[in-house]
Amino acid sequence: MENKQDLDTQTPQWIAAWSQYLLQQFSTDQLQIDQAKLLIEEILDANMHGDSCIVRHGQNLQCLGHLVVSEQVAQNQVVPFVYDEQYLYLYRYWKLEQRLATQVLRLQQQQIQPIDVTPFDDLLVDIHQKAALNSVAHHAFNIITGGPGTGKTYTLARIIAVLHHAIPNIRIAMAAPTGKAAQRMGEALQKSLLDPKLQKFGLRLEQFNPITIHRLLGLGNQQLPRFNQRQPLPYDVIVIDEASMLDLNLATLLFEAVPEHCRLILLGDANQLASVDVGSVLADLQQVPTLQDHRSHLLTSQRFKGDALIGKMAQFIQSQKQVDLEQSTLLNDFENQVVHASTLKPIPLQKDMQDIIQLEYLPEEIPLADLALYYQKLSWGFQSYFQSIKQYLNAENSIDYIDIVTQTFDQYRILTAVRHGMFGLNILNLEMEKALFDVIPNLNRQGDWYVGRPVMMTYNDYQLGLSNGDIGICFKHRQQQGQFEVYFPSLNKWISATRLPKVIQTAFVLTIHKSQGSEFTHTAVVLDQAATKLLSQELIYTAITRAKSVVSLLVDKNAFSQSLRIGTLRRSGLVNKINKNNPLLMKYNK
């Protein structure tokens, strides 16, 4: 369901088809059928854009006849649509919200063994990080939020150290929604565990081994989890990173599998994009009054200090939530406060370099002759990668260069909002391929495969052990001469190229949605007019915060101003359901 608005021409057909299917046995007058069809199409369209429900607005639901019931009746009867005091739902999403709300309340009230954190006071200095440690020490359910560089993983490492020391034989699971996010979690955790203050705890990354939530739950091809309410996960602590990516369905399956007396810790940044599928679970949970004592928000950024430009841009985006400026004023403010527009230039990457942001505006009409120049500018960031492939191909013992190739590839990535069009994912990937073959003209190619082709899985393949979002790079087969093999660094796994699906996606370029959980030294963000319907503050915020040091913006003025100005608010009844059934709410309001 990624980039749903990129498929606008297809949307009316499938929505109309589903509406027609639901109304096939609907026996009433034509006026009511027409009203019902419009209502069904409205809710299906809302679901397609991530909302779990639509506001009733006093609508006459009688037009839906026996297709709709109240939530009281729906407790014992399955029908296509359900309504409550405020919203109208598809039964599936109403039921998922009911189930998730029940689990949130269970975890909120769940009793765990409290831990005295006084002996560990020297592990953390920041008051917000200390609050997070204290919360996990006393609560079963915990939410730790913060922007990039505020030390979520740094804090987590210390929390884990304390739990590991205080509870003998503690079993800890760590997971993230995608393979790339799990890999990044592992890398960040490894770095934190090397801190001298944590050496005495004897922690090793191998003890935790972050994986995807799908793998954690044992989700198979039928999407039925191995671990659930009846068969809960065998852990004492479960940590979920990049929790902003949790959709309603996955969150429900996860929460239901959390056992009694287990701590659940959600880490994330709710300013990032919400899940691709229906729901905005992390953002919703932050609005629950009785969960405020379970939430710690980290504020001090270690990554973007002082005048760091990426941090400035992130703050600029957040500041626009309270204002609504005209395009010219908004872009002038951006140029005065962050960076002036010019033209993109090659940026040599160095260790501990100062932040750099480049901004170039695309013209309203782009002559075809000029497209090659823009593609060339976007390919500059891959030149080090292309050279590393050359070294690999020319080396006597090429296996020694595999780590160099994979590490160099992760230095730069192009991010776009759409799949189609001259600056969409598909064409940009083809253009980056051409740039590679320009550098290495004699590069052997067999069908879609060639050494250096980066690929990304777009669905979960349980037979291959690959998850949606896992990224690999094509190399020469280590045993079979003339064949290709793909290495997936996040899994330390090799798979023959012939075993991978034909629909696997080339990954020089990622959609911004798919980049969540990743981090690159340099990101190029491309937004043209075709992206206008998709843009939001959350989208541009997610894109620029994927970068550690350099952001290159190649953007249409209208598209860019919209991304700075328009926020996303998903409609959901989850908070209402939690509040309505929460016996602690009355006490909290007192």
XYZ file of C-alpha atoms in Angstrom:
590
model
C 0.000 0.000 0.000
C 3.039 2.258 -0.240
C 2.628 5.467 -2.237
C -1.095 4.866 -2.557
C -1.766 8.236 -4.123
C 0.726 7.358 -6.828
C -1.970 4.954 -8.063
C -4.837 7.411 -8.232
C -5.878 6.321 -11.711
C -6.397 2.770 -10.456
C -8.077 3.620 -7.174
C -11.615 4.410 -8.376
C -11.857 1.087 -10.219
C -11.092 -1.170 -7.270
C -13.096 0.909 -4.825
C -16.068 0.899 -7.189
C -15.694 -2.865 -7.628
C -15.708 -3.515 -3.870
C -18.656 -1.199 -3.375
C -20.575 -3.004 -6.104
C -19.716 -6.375 -4.558
C -20.993 -5.323 -1.132
C -24.229 -3.964 -2.606
C -25.014 -6.950 -4.850
C -27.642 -8.370 -2.492
C -28.814 -5.012 -1.244
C -32.588 -4.793 -1.753
C -33.862 -1.224 -1.392
C -34.633 1.781 -3.563
C -32.089 3.253 -5.962
C -31.589 6.434 -3.917
C -30.447 4.436 -0.897
C -28.189 2.292 -3.071
C -26.531 5.440 -4.452
C -26.097 6.872 -0.945
C -24.695 3.582 0.331
C -22.268 3.372 -2.588
C -20.896 6.843 -1.856
C -20.495 6.008 1.843
C -18.707 2.717 1.126
C -16.393 4.393 -1.351
C -15.583 7.086 1.212
C -14.546 4.622 3.895
C -12.533 2.448 1.492
C -10.725 5.531 0.243
C -9.999 6.565 3.852
C -8.580 3.106 4.633
C -6.410 3.317 1.538
C -4.862 6.504 2.931
C -4.207 5.044 6.376
C -7.354 6.073 8.302
C -9.075 3.301 10.236
C -12.458 5.058 10.100
C -14.409 8.090 8.886
C -16.308 10.660 10.918
C -20.070 10.093 10.848
C -21.005 13.791 10.648
C -24.619 12.896 11.421
C -24.846 10.715 8.311
C -27.916 8.585 7.891
C -26.467 5.083 8.060
C -29.825 3.495 7.295
C -28.831 3.536 3.640
C -26.400 0.712 4.468
C -29.234 -1.452 5.740
C -28.108 -4.804 7.131
C -24.506 -4.094 6.113
C -23.936 -1.964 9.232
C -24.512 -2.465 12.980
C -23.637 -0.610 16.170
C -20.512 -1.573 18.081
C -22.683 -3.173 20.776
C -24.211 -5.553 18.222
C -20.820 -6.100 16.575
C -19.550 -7.693 19.787
C -21.501 -10.807 18.770
C -22.042 -10.368 15.043
C -19.700 -9.945 12.073
C -20.900 -7.483 9.433
C -19.083 -5.350 6.829
C -19.463 -2.045 8.725
C -19.600 -0.927 12.366
C -20.448 2.454 13.862
C -19.998 4.047 17.266
C -20.831 7.532 18.578
C -18.287 9.234 16.310
C -16.984 6.964 13.572
C -17.895 4.481 10.876
C -15.518 1.550 10.314
C -14.905 -1.478 8.234
C -15.469 -4.319 10.692
C -11.822 -5.422 10.354
C -10.373 -2.134 11.613
C -13.010 -1.680 14.317
C -12.149 -5.137 15.626
C -8.399 -4.513 15.448
C -8.783 -1.302 17.457
C -10.880 -3.179 20.032
C -8.258 -5.896 20.350
C -5.343 -3.454 20.544
C -7.089 -1.250 23.116
C -7.675 -4.339 25.291
C -3.981 -5.230 25.118
C -2.821 -1.678 25.868
C -4.964 -1.676 29.009
C -3.649 -5.108 29.984
C -0.034 -4.042 29.617
C -0.628 -0.722 31.336
C -1.909 -2.526 34.437
C 0.470 -5.473 34.226
C 2.538 -6.069 37.360
C 6.298 -6.476 37.011
C 9.203 -6.733 39.414
C 10.296 -3.144 40.211
C 13.994 -2.338 40.123
C 15.942 0.082 42.298
C 17.930 2.230 39.850
C 19.743 4.251 42.543
C 22.997 2.246 42.229
C 23.095 3.063 38.501
C 22.739 6.832 38.785
C 26.085 7.440 37.064
C 25.042 5.663 33.856
C 22.965 8.595 32.591
C 23.261 12.359 33.009
C 20.385 13.746 30.927
C 17.208 14.091 33.033
C 14.946 12.784 30.258
C 17.108 9.716 29.746
C 17.125 9.116 33.507
C 13.312 9.350 33.463
C 13.194 6.676 30.751
C 15.329 4.322 32.863
C 13.172 4.939 35.927
C 9.979 4.333 33.936
C 11.186 0.979 32.577
C 12.266 0.012 36.088
C 8.698 0.388 37.366
C 6.329 -0.110 34.405
C 5.591 -3.051 32.147
C 4.625 -0.806 29.225
C 6.988 1.988 28.173
C 7.203 4.463 25.296
C 10.500 6.257 24.651
C 10.310 8.942 21.968
C 12.711 11.513 20.612
C 14.085 13.031 17.452
C 17.252 11.924 15.670
C 20.353 12.005 17.831
C 18.530 12.359 21.152
C 20.042 9.100 22.383
C 17.211 6.580 22.179
C 19.573 3.656 21.542
C 22.192 5.089 23.930
C 19.542 5.171 26.657
C 18.233 1.743 25.692
C 21.704 0.192 26.057
C 21.887 1.440 29.640
C 18.344 0.306 30.378
C 19.214 -3.159 29.093
C 22.404 -3.189 31.178
C 20.455 -2.385 34.339
C 17.748 -4.974 33.617
C 20.376 -7.583 32.768
C 22.188 -6.920 36.053
C 19.064 -6.776 38.221
C 17.154 -9.812 36.890
C 19.048 -13.113 36.665
C 18.738 -15.054 33.398
C 16.618 -12.318 31.853
C 15.422 -13.033 28.294
C 15.447 -9.986 26.010
C 14.117 -9.710 22.443
C 14.775 -6.783 20.118
C 12.937 -6.153 16.875
C 11.967 -3.527 14.313
C 9.315 -3.386 11.559
C 11.807 -3.880 8.690
C 15.056 -5.733 8.111
C 16.953 -2.502 7.494
C 15.617 -0.955 10.703
C 16.643 -4.083 12.618
C 20.134 -3.865 11.107
C 20.449 -0.190 12.073
C 19.224 -1.017 15.572
C 21.949 -3.643 15.885
C 24.666 -1.303 14.609
C 23.641 1.509 16.955
C 23.337 -0.880 19.901
C 26.759 -2.390 19.197
C 28.288 1.081 19.272
C 26.551 1.904 22.562
C 27.602 -1.366 24.185
C 31.271 -0.488 23.565
C 30.966 2.418 26.005
C 33.483 1.914 28.867
C 30.714 2.466 31.441
C 28.920 -0.632 30.146
C 31.931 -2.928 29.923
C 31.467 -4.176 33.490
C 28.013 -5.525 32.580
C 29.502 -7.949 30.061
C 26.843 -7.357 27.404
C 27.307 -8.531 23.814
C 25.136 -7.815 20.793
C 24.886 -11.565 20.113
C 22.758 -11.843 23.254
C 20.007 -9.793 21.584
C 20.362 -10.012 17.771
C 17.680 -7.552 16.538
C 15.272 -9.075 14.012
C 12.075 -8.035 12.232
C 8.780 -8.139 14.111
C 7.542 -10.640 11.531
C 10.381 -12.991 12.435
C 9.852 -12.370 16.130
C 6.184 -13.375 15.882
C 6.870 -16.250 13.493
C 4.516 -14.881 10.856
C 4.268 -17.355 7.981
C 2.867 -17.194 4.471
C -0.684 -17.334 5.817
C 0.065 -14.309 8.051
C -0.794 -16.417 11.110
C 1.698 -15.792 13.930
C 3.360 -18.676 15.687
C 3.275 -16.594 18.881
C -0.043 -15.137 20.047
C -2.312 -14.904 23.092
C -2.410 -18.654 23.540
C 1.294 -19.097 22.781
C 3.007 -15.913 24.050
C 6.556 -14.934 23.267
C 9.164 -16.483 25.613
C 10.747 -13.211 26.782
C 10.949 -11.003 29.860
C 11.658 -7.816 27.874
C 10.611 -6.966 24.308
C 12.047 -3.860 22.646
C 10.577 -2.473 19.404
C 12.561 0.185 17.523
C 11.115 2.524 14.853
C 7.701 2.134 16.462
C 6.239 4.930 14.307
C 6.131 2.309 11.537
C 3.775 0.034 13.481
C 0.453 -0.357 11.698
C -2.776 -1.354 13.427
C -2.649 -5.015 12.431
C 1.019 -5.659 13.271
C 0.760 -3.778 16.568
C -2.267 -5.863 17.568
C -0.504 -9.148 16.800
C 2.573 -7.971 18.690
C 0.763 -6.746 21.805
C -1.322 -9.916 22.003
C 1.868 -12.011 22.015
C 3.472 -10.141 24.934
C 3.398 -12.522 27.939
C 2.438 -11.742 31.522
C 5.129 -10.047 33.641
C 6.982 -8.924 30.499
C 8.238 -5.401 29.840
C 7.391 -3.921 26.426
C 9.479 -0.925 25.309
C 8.537 1.073 22.195
C 11.179 3.412 20.755
C 10.394 5.871 18.008
C 9.921 9.360 16.634
C 6.261 10.212 16.062
C 7.276 13.138 13.830
C 8.277 10.607 11.185
C 5.931 9.029 8.694
C 3.229 6.792 10.079
C 2.924 3.195 8.925
C 2.334 2.383 5.271
C -0.800 0.439 6.197
C -3.777 1.538 8.303
C -3.060 3.117 11.659
C -0.747 5.535 13.482
C -0.256 3.519 16.639
C 2.683 5.364 18.212
C 1.108 8.783 17.654
C -2.204 7.508 19.099
C -0.609 6.002 22.204
C 1.107 9.315 22.945
C -2.336 10.921 23.239
C -3.663 8.525 25.906
C -3.806 10.501 29.210
C -3.099 7.546 31.489
C -0.032 6.539 29.479
C 1.779 9.824 30.121
C 3.545 8.284 33.131
C 4.686 5.477 30.839
C 6.173 7.803 28.219
C 9.601 9.454 28.220
C 10.420 12.059 25.585
C 14.116 12.713 24.919
C 14.903 16.271 23.888
C 18.659 16.872 23.800
C 20.136 16.052 20.392
C 23.721 14.825 20.387
C 23.734 14.352 16.620
C 22.591 17.811 15.556
C 24.248 20.382 17.829
C 24.280 24.164 17.685
C 24.259 25.302 14.083
C 24.097 21.810 12.520
C 22.069 22.380 9.363
C 20.155 19.093 9.303
C 19.013 19.709 12.864
C 18.050 23.270 11.909
C 15.991 21.996 8.996
C 14.266 19.399 11.194
C 13.390 22.161 13.666
C 12.194 24.403 10.838
C 9.808 21.693 9.629
C 8.446 21.195 13.136
C 7.967 24.951 13.602
C 5.634 25.072 10.589
C 3.031 23.014 12.447
C 1.947 26.186 14.230
C 1.912 28.564 11.232
C 0.486 28.738 7.732
C 2.605 30.917 5.460
C 2.274 31.799 1.799
C 4.626 29.842 -0.450
C 6.953 32.748 -1.228
C 7.239 33.728 2.447
C 7.780 30.129 3.527
C 10.560 29.489 1.010
C 12.222 32.824 1.820
C 12.176 31.935 5.518
C 13.673 28.529 4.731
C 16.490 30.048 2.692
C 17.222 32.669 5.353
C 17.132 30.222 8.272
C 18.562 27.035 6.716
C 20.218 27.285 3.279
C 20.028 29.440 0.158
C 19.099 27.873 -3.159
C 21.929 27.321 -5.642
C 22.947 24.298 -7.740
C 23.933 20.833 -6.541
C 27.650 20.054 -6.418
C 29.654 16.876 -5.686
C 30.332 16.544 -1.948
C 33.443 14.590 -0.866
C 32.538 12.657 2.287
C 34.884 12.873 5.248
C 34.870 11.540 8.770
C 33.318 13.935 11.324
C 32.461 16.476 8.612
C 30.216 19.463 9.272
C 26.583 19.267 8.154
C 25.920 20.336 4.583
C 22.543 21.009 2.955
C 22.269 21.781 -0.748
C 19.101 23.134 -2.347
C 18.370 23.330 -6.058
C 14.958 24.120 -7.478
C 13.675 22.283 -10.519
C 12.193 24.517 -13.247
C 8.444 24.286 -13.868
C 9.090 22.937 -17.353
C 12.117 20.681 -17.753
C 13.428 20.286 -21.315
C 14.215 16.646 -22.084
C 17.766 17.682 -22.957
C 18.300 18.897 -19.380
C 17.134 15.690 -17.714
C 20.506 14.009 -18.299
C 22.213 16.794 -16.334
C 19.930 16.276 -13.331
C 20.465 12.503 -13.447
C 24.210 13.086 -13.586
C 24.052 15.307 -10.500
C 22.152 12.617 -8.618
C 24.725 9.979 -9.661
C 27.653 11.936 -8.190
C 27.005 10.504 -4.747
C 27.456 6.951 -6.070
C 30.902 7.518 -7.615
C 32.716 6.081 -4.568
C 30.437 3.045 -4.728
C 31.128 2.574 -8.422
C 34.879 2.751 -7.750
C 34.583 0.175 -4.942
C 32.920 -2.224 -7.411
C 35.824 -1.640 -9.800
C 38.260 -2.568 -7.012
C 36.245 -5.686 -6.217
C 36.247 -6.805 -9.867
C 39.970 -6.175 -10.316
C 41.104 -7.774 -7.047
C 42.800 -11.153 -7.050
C 40.921 -12.082 -3.891
C 37.637 -10.242 -4.460
C 35.992 -11.613 -1.305
C 38.161 -9.223 0.733
C 36.386 -6.248 -0.880
C 32.813 -7.251 -0.126
C 32.666 -5.328 3.161
C 34.147 -2.268 1.456
C 31.487 -2.406 -1.267
C 28.585 -2.819 1.184
C 29.849 -0.064 3.486
C 30.444 2.332 0.595
C 26.954 1.676 -0.764
C 25.402 2.741 2.534
C 27.115 6.138 2.378
C 24.635 7.536 -0.165
C 21.058 6.997 -1.217
C 18.516 8.816 -3.383
C 15.055 9.207 -1.844
C 11.893 10.051 -3.761
C 8.195 10.197 -2.950
C 6.798 8.474 -6.034
C 7.464 5.447 -8.212
C 6.500 6.850 -11.606
C 7.520 9.864 -13.670
C 10.873 11.289 -14.719
C 11.970 11.662 -11.093
C 10.182 8.605 -9.767
C 11.829 5.518 -8.315
C 11.655 3.399 -11.474
C 13.331 5.795 -13.913
C 15.883 7.041 -11.371
C 16.986 3.472 -10.674
C 17.437 2.895 -14.418
C 19.470 6.100 -14.711
C 21.760 5.091 -11.823
C 22.293 1.731 -13.535
C 23.318 3.603 -16.690
C 25.736 5.708 -14.631
C 27.352 2.531 -13.246
C 27.751 1.058 -16.743
C 29.258 4.354 -17.929
C 31.961 3.935 -15.277
C 32.414 0.175 -15.938
C 31.409 -0.334 -19.610
C 32.501 -3.991 -19.717
C 30.449 -4.980 -16.660
C 28.903 -8.394 -17.296
C 25.116 -8.433 -17.291
C 22.718 -11.370 -17.371
C 19.114 -10.237 -17.598
C 18.525 -7.856 -14.673
C 21.602 -9.058 -12.785
C 25.104 -7.568 -12.681
C 27.791 -7.127 -10.037
C 26.946 -4.123 -7.905
C 23.189 -4.265 -8.430
C 21.590 -3.320 -5.092
C 18.183 -4.917 -4.528
C 15.405 -4.686 -1.969
C 12.731 -7.205 -1.072
C 9.213 -5.792 -1.411
C 7.392 -8.545 0.472
C 8.096 -11.218 3.101
C 9.438 -14.475 1.675
C 9.503 -16.997 4.489
C 11.088 -19.770 2.427
C 14.094 -17.581 1.627
C 14.095 -16.052 5.099
C 13.834 -12.529 3.682
C 11.583 -9.718 4.877
C 10.049 -6.715 3.182
C 12.749 -4.026 3.143
C 15.800 -6.322 3.315
C 18.553 -4.952 1.043
C 21.286 -6.962 -0.665
C 24.047 -6.405 -3.224
C 24.826 -8.649 -6.197
C 28.327 -10.155 -6.394
C 30.028 -12.897 -8.383
C 28.970 -16.327 -7.136
C 31.604 -17.593 -4.704
C 31.556 -21.155 -6.077
C 29.838 -21.166 -9.475
C 31.794 -19.263 -12.094
C 29.686 -17.022 -14.318
C 26.771 -16.957 -11.856
C 25.625 -14.252 -9.463
C 24.954 -14.299 -5.734
C 23.330 -11.650 -3.538
C 24.683 -10.759 -0.116
C 22.261 -9.368 2.512
C 24.472 -7.618 5.110
C 21.713 -7.204 7.715
C 21.267 -10.983 7.773
C 24.843 -11.994 6.878
C 23.164 -14.207 4.295
C 24.052 -15.202 0.717
C 21.333 -16.223 -1.754
C 21.778 -17.205 -5.394
C 20.361 -14.544 -7.711
C 18.372 -17.192 -9.570
C 16.418 -17.975 -6.381
C 15.310 -14.402 -5.840
C 11.944 -13.228 -7.223
C 11.857 -11.379 -10.530
C 9.891 -8.594 -8.847
C 12.767 -7.779 -6.510
C 13.432 -4.049 -6.753
C 16.679 -2.311 -7.718
C 17.631 -0.084 -4.771
C 19.920 2.756 -5.825
C 16.780 4.793 -5.122
C 14.256 4.225 -2.327
C 10.878 5.722 -1.660
C 10.963 7.810 1.503
C 8.570 5.332 3.131
C 10.992 2.469 2.498
C 13.938 4.481 3.850
C 12.525 4.568 7.385
C 14.870 2.909 9.826
C 17.875 3.549 7.548
C 20.728 5.994 7.929
C 23.160 7.272 5.301
C 25.997 9.765 5.381
C 24.473 11.584 2.397
C 20.896 11.533 1.134
C 19.578 13.189 -2.010
C 15.871 14.039 -1.754
C 14.006 14.463 -5.046
C 10.526 15.992 -5.110
C 9.012 16.990 -8.448
C 5.483 18.102 -9.360
C 4.315 14.488 -9.627
C 4.925 14.100 -5.887
C 2.625 16.948 -4.847
C -0.311 14.788 -3.667
C 1.936 12.681 -1.451
C 3.850 15.349 0.386
C 3.710 16.226 4.053
C 5.886 17.536 6.870
C 6.303 13.966 8.111
C 7.569 12.869 4.699
C 10.238 15.562 4.310
C 11.218 15.244 7.992
C 11.725 11.489 7.566
C 13.748 12.034 4.381
C 16.197 14.596 5.714
C 16.731 12.836 9.043
C 17.970 9.720 7.210
C 21.182 11.710 6.631
C 24.053 11.912 9.097
C 25.996 14.683 7.360
C 24.758 15.754 3.912
C 21.331 16.434 2.404
C 20.983 17.387 -1.262
C 17.523 18.717 -2.124
C 16.486 18.662 -5.786
C 12.925 19.912 -5.569
C 10.055 21.614 -7.331
C 9.130 24.822 -5.485
C 5.432 23.988 -5.154
C 6.126 20.446 -4.018
C 8.781 21.536 -1.523
C 6.650 24.283 0.014
C 3.772 21.840 0.408
C 6.024 19.328 2.151
C 7.081 22.042 4.613
C 3.546 23.303 5.211
C 1.143 20.358 5.316
C 0.980 17.954 8.239
C -0.643 14.529 8.255
C -3.334 13.580 10.721
C -4.697 10.060 10.497
C -8.190 9.371 11.724
C -8.436 6.682 14.378
C -10.717 5.666 17.225
C -7.993 3.864 19.192
C -7.525 6.579 21.815
C -11.282 6.739 22.417
C -11.457 2.969 22.869
C -8.581 2.952 25.353
C -10.054 5.850 27.314
C -13.579 4.461 27.316
C -12.545 1.144 28.821
C -9.842 2.480 31.145
C -10.695 2.204 34.859
C -7.676 4.401 35.632
C -9.008 7.372 33.645
C -11.373 8.558 36.350
C -8.557 8.464 38.887
C -6.252 10.263 36.426
C -8.793 13.047 35.808
C -9.110 13.644 39.533
